[in-house]
XYZ file of C-alpha atoms in Angstrom:
332
model
C -32.937 33.431 23.969
C -32.367 29.643 22.394
C -32.932 31.066 19.153
C -29.895 33.503 19.377
C -27.941 30.684 21.019
C -28.519 28.314 18.397
C -27.556 31.218 15.933
C -24.556 31.654 17.896
C -23.321 28.025 17.489
C -24.194 27.712 13.809
C -21.991 30.955 13.212
C -19.165 29.157 15.789
C -19.616 25.925 13.267
C -18.760 27.750 10.188
C -16.360 29.705 11.692
C -14.496 26.601 12.675
C -15.252 24.633 9.541
C -14.069 27.602 7.508
C -10.579 28.221 9.641
C -9.928 24.349 8.999
C -10.260 25.185 5.393
C -8.119 28.046 5.253
C -5.594 26.195 7.537
C -5.844 23.570 5.084
C -5.069 25.880 2.162
C -2.236 27.431 3.562
C -0.249 23.877 4.282
C 1.751 23.353 1.340
C 1.498 20.540 -1.337
C 3.740 17.949 -2.881
C 4.380 15.746 -5.720
C 6.587 12.913 -4.947
C 8.330 10.653 -7.721
C 8.338 7.080 -6.513
C 10.301 4.782 -7.724
C 9.446 0.617 -8.460
C 11.766 -1.634 -10.442
C 8.774 -4.348 -11.742
C 6.043 -3.757 -14.598
C 2.536 -2.015 -14.030
C 0.668 -5.279 -11.993
C 3.190 -6.699 -9.592
C 2.378 -7.032 -6.425
C 5.036 -4.528 -5.428
C 3.540 -1.900 -8.244
C 0.710 -2.399 -6.656
C 1.899 -1.624 -3.219
C 2.869 1.521 -4.406
C -0.367 2.335 -6.316
C -2.183 1.953 -3.175
C 0.492 3.723 -0.751
C -0.293 6.503 -3.286
C -3.980 6.466 -2.975
C -4.367 6.338 0.595
C -1.915 9.377 1.138
C -3.738 11.231 -1.400
C -7.003 10.406 0.581
C -5.621 11.349 3.898
C -4.115 14.814 2.747
C -7.560 15.716 0.706
C -5.406 15.374 -2.529
C -2.487 17.938 -0.995
C 0.571 15.148 -0.994
C 0.432 13.275 -4.475
C 2.935 10.324 -5.261
C 3.511 9.198 -8.526
C 4.927 6.130 -9.285
C 6.782 5.075 -11.859
C 7.275 0.923 -12.491
C 9.439 -1.071 -14.756
C 12.632 0.602 -13.648
C 11.823 3.824 -15.376
C 13.858 5.771 -13.321
C 17.045 3.478 -12.957
C 18.196 0.294 -11.275
C 18.085 -0.644 -7.663
C 21.772 0.963 -7.203
C 20.866 4.139 -9.212
C 17.875 4.841 -7.305
C 19.572 4.372 -4.284
C 22.157 6.934 -5.055
C 19.673 9.304 -6.578
C 17.243 9.170 -3.599
C 20.383 10.095 -1.405
C 21.396 13.442 -3.451
C 17.591 14.365 -3.400
C 15.194 16.276 -5.586
C 14.858 14.166 -8.797
C 13.188 10.971 -6.777
C 11.598 11.102 -3.549
C 10.436 7.485 -2.538
C 11.649 3.949 -3.927
C 11.093 0.505 -3.153
C 14.128 -1.785 -2.831
C 15.594 -4.904 -1.403
C 16.646 -5.123 2.341
C 19.707 -7.321 1.108
C 20.975 -4.715 -1.372
C 21.396 -1.809 1.319
C 24.577 -3.842 2.827
C 26.517 -1.519 0.326
C 25.493 1.618 1.584
C 26.989 0.772 4.907
C 23.474 -0.731 6.130
C 24.308 -3.466 8.329
C 21.616 -4.495 10.353
C 19.043 -4.705 7.725
C 21.618 -7.248 5.765
C 20.834 -9.860 8.113
C 16.947 -9.992 6.723
C 18.783 -10.890 3.326
C 21.207 -13.743 4.891
C 20.613 -17.207 3.339
C 17.967 -19.368 5.131
C 17.474 -16.649 7.870
C 13.509 -16.670 8.107
C 12.248 -20.066 8.330
C 8.475 -18.836 6.958
C 5.912 -16.028 5.970
C 4.626 -15.948 9.308
C 8.375 -15.974 11.104
C 9.262 -13.193 8.737
C 6.170 -10.612 10.003
C 6.677 -11.850 13.547
C 10.194 -10.270 13.096
C 9.412 -7.259 10.822
C 6.902 -6.235 13.637
C 8.545 -6.574 16.286
C 11.006 -4.115 17.909
C 13.960 -5.719 16.072
C 12.125 -4.786 13.030
C 11.236 -1.048 14.442
C 15.080 -0.792 14.859
C 15.951 -1.736 11.624
C 13.653 0.205 9.851
C 15.206 3.611 11.675
C 19.000 2.272 10.633
C 19.242 3.991 7.169
C 18.463 7.422 8.718
C 20.398 7.019 11.701
C 23.620 6.138 10.327
C 23.647 9.004 7.969
C 22.796 7.381 4.472
C 20.083 10.302 3.570
C 17.372 8.030 3.235
C 14.350 7.429 5.938
C 12.831 4.386 6.001
C 9.010 3.847 5.830
C 7.757 0.803 5.901
C 8.444 -3.014 4.668
C 6.761 -5.283 1.992
C 6.945 -8.897 1.489
C 7.591 -9.690 -2.017
C 7.821 -13.570 -1.109
C 10.740 -15.867 -1.083
C 13.367 -15.979 -3.778
C 13.859 -19.265 -5.956
C 16.384 -20.048 -8.600
C 15.493 -20.366 -12.512
C 17.402 -21.672 -15.246
C 17.885 -22.029 -19.270
C 15.903 -24.935 -20.517
C 18.894 -27.499 -21.026
C 20.075 -27.175 -17.368
C 18.029 -29.030 -14.852
C 18.900 -28.561 -10.790
C 18.694 -32.220 -9.278
C 20.904 -30.927 -6.529
C 22.891 -28.255 -4.565
C 25.868 -29.838 -6.677
C 24.338 -28.963 -9.982
C 24.859 -25.255 -9.207
C 28.646 -25.476 -9.789
C 30.048 -23.525 -12.127
C 26.925 -21.839 -13.510
C 26.200 -18.404 -14.571
C 23.713 -16.665 -12.688
C 22.285 -13.137 -12.394
C 22.156 -11.935 -8.963
C 21.849 -8.686 -7.215
C 24.575 -6.732 -7.699
C 25.292 -6.755 -3.997
C 28.174 -8.349 -1.857
C 26.212 -10.191 0.316
C 24.117 -11.920 -3.009
C 27.577 -12.438 -4.863
C 29.065 -14.236 -1.728
C 25.870 -16.189 -0.949
C 25.394 -17.854 -4.808
C 29.242 -18.307 -4.816
C 28.794 -20.552 -1.889
C 27.253 -22.292 -4.234
C 29.965 -22.664 -6.763
C 28.022 -20.023 -8.756
C 29.860 -17.129 -10.881
C 27.732 -14.264 -9.996
C 27.388 -12.437 -13.653
C 26.253 -8.461 -13.304
C 23.374 -7.745 -15.425
C 20.602 -4.838 -15.119
C 17.253 -6.222 -14.327
C 15.757 -4.731 -17.237
C 18.087 -7.131 -19.588
C 17.687 -10.108 -17.908
C 15.128 -11.260 -20.261
C 17.487 -10.972 -23.380
C 20.068 -12.207 -21.629
C 18.779 -15.804 -20.564
C 17.157 -15.556 -24.258
C 20.896 -15.397 -25.758
C 22.703 -17.373 -23.459
C 24.543 -14.590 -21.582
C 23.409 -15.974 -18.155
C 22.320 -19.977 -17.410
C 19.573 -18.485 -14.991
C 18.683 -15.968 -11.911
C 16.329 -15.885 -9.006
C 13.093 -13.971 -8.361
C 10.075 -14.860 -5.964
C 7.015 -15.945 -7.801
C 5.751 -12.552 -8.868
C 9.189 -11.520 -10.551
C 9.498 -14.553 -12.036
C 5.915 -14.740 -13.655
C 4.987 -10.717 -14.524
C 8.324 -10.664 -16.103
C 7.418 -13.737 -18.250
C 11.210 -15.112 -17.206
C 9.324 -19.074 -17.433
C 9.384 -18.099 -21.427
C 13.409 -18.510 -21.409
C 14.112 -20.033 -18.457
C 11.632 -22.880 -17.214
C 13.179 -24.748 -14.965
C 12.129 -23.260 -11.255
C 13.988 -24.337 -8.531
C 12.255 -23.954 -4.817
C 15.023 -23.302 -2.852
C 13.561 -20.603 -0.863
C 17.180 -19.546 -0.295
C 16.660 -15.643 0.540
C 13.210 -14.286 1.956
C 14.456 -10.803 2.242
C 11.732 -8.292 2.872
C 11.606 -5.130 0.626
C 11.402 -1.669 2.203
C 10.314 1.491 1.202
C 12.429 4.341 1.363
C 12.247 7.967 1.286
C 14.719 10.769 0.387
C 16.001 12.613 3.939
C 15.739 15.679 1.844
C 11.898 15.267 0.849
C 11.118 13.712 4.611
C 12.827 17.314 6.097
C 10.124 19.435 3.944
C 7.350 17.897 5.769
C 6.029 18.952 9.292
C 5.094 16.489 12.052
C 1.474 16.101 10.723
C 2.491 15.529 7.474
C 5.062 12.969 8.665
C 2.573 11.222 10.807
C -0.031 11.131 7.629
C 2.484 9.427 5.899
C 3.525 6.618 8.442
C -0.008 6.070 9.008
C -0.649 5.135 5.515
C 2.671 3.479 5.113
C 1.251 0.872 8.163
C -1.699 0.411 6.212
C -0.198 -0.450 3.409
C 2.011 -2.847 5.264
C -1.224 -4.572 6.712
C -2.860 -4.529 2.691
C 0.499 -6.378 1.271
C 0.297 -8.770 4.151
C -3.250 -10.123 3.544
C -2.556 -10.543 -0.075
C 0.542 -11.500 -0.807
C 0.119 -15.435 0.341
C -3.024 -15.424 -1.840
C -1.224 -14.207 -4.583
C 1.621 -16.676 -4.308
C -0.377 -19.314 -4.162
C -1.971 -18.365 -7.672
C 0.744 -17.819 -9.071
C 2.820 -20.905 -8.280
C -0.579 -22.165 -10.202
C -0.278 -19.902 -13.127
C 3.696 -20.842 -12.943
C 2.802 -24.775 -13.365
C 0.123 -23.991 -16.019
C 2.520 -22.633 -18.024
C 4.817 -25.776 -18.300
C 7.646 -24.687 -15.818
C 9.322 -27.415 -14.439
C 8.685 -26.753 -10.781
C 11.865 -28.490 -8.928
C 10.257 -29.063 -5.210
C 13.587 -28.692 -2.241
C 12.020 -31.046 0.026
C 15.698 -31.065 2.079
C 17.345 -27.470 2.169
C 20.088 -29.017 4.795
C 22.524 -28.977 1.861
C 22.102 -25.609 0.984
C 22.052 -24.434 4.435
C 25.233 -26.143 5.179
C 26.925 -24.797 2.160
C 26.254 -21.149 2.653
C 26.780 -21.605 6.659
C 30.171 -19.341 6.256
C 28.436 -16.591 4.455
C 25.976 -16.339 7.797
C 28.658 -16.452 10.400
C 30.512 -14.028 8.463
C 27.890 -11.306 8.147
C 26.434 -11.656 11.709
C 29.865 -10.923 13.221
C 29.265 -8.404 15.802
C 25.070 -8.522 15.257
C 25.401 -12.014 16.974
C 22.455 -10.780 19.561
C 20.470 -9.831 16.316
C 20.312 -13.010 14.774
C 19.954 -15.086 17.559
C 16.918 -12.809 18.221
C 15.620 -13.206 14.780
C 16.023 -17.203 15.227
C 14.378 -17.069 18.557
C 11.176 -15.746 17.268
């Protein structure tokens, strides 16, 4: 009797495993294209690769994400527009301060000048109910994009050509700087007296080299990995914007997935977010040392009050109607 029972259990287990395998084979396979502006080796590109690896592992290779770094699929605005249409690009990593021109209002608050005190404050907000609510905003307002998760690229700082040294906020007056082509960033640097010059990110190095622009702004990772220090060796640690990155998926691609696959994607998303958080602070410290070792004139800004005062009207404009969210962010 025991032998019969044991045989029955073995057969039952085999049948269960087989049924699971058949079911798994019946589920569709997907290949998604992921757009990244930064080059290979950049922390944002590495996050994209890590996310792709997790999704592949969790789906047993059924869902593949191919990361295209270095702006291969277009600049940020083009990528957003393509994502909305669906079909060509499925996932992209952008910056929250660049979504304002697409009707996104709450997320734009993350791109306001000096809205975050430091990295701890940033993550406290991103992991709160505010962060979750803001992440849902692109889909809820009908942009055709679904927010998956946040990434920390570091705070952004200005850098200028060799003959342009910044000693105070007044030294920005009249400079031509390349910043992301968004209304918010244009108005932020405009408050400092800067003339915002629209240039594709892929053309920035040559534009600095030829004097088309006097400078630009990037976090440590972007400044170093793109070798901007070669043509703009003055790096001013203003930390004027600490807007997090956001990874978005085309709603058309998202709608192809069943509930199980969506949960799988979101599980990988949270794990990637945590991996980024664990690695970015260490990387920032290493990069600052490399920047200094490259001979860059790193200019500390011990008192940011003049910058905060200069941009306060920009803050007041963008928080109009959203004061409760701004106050809640500041209270974290």
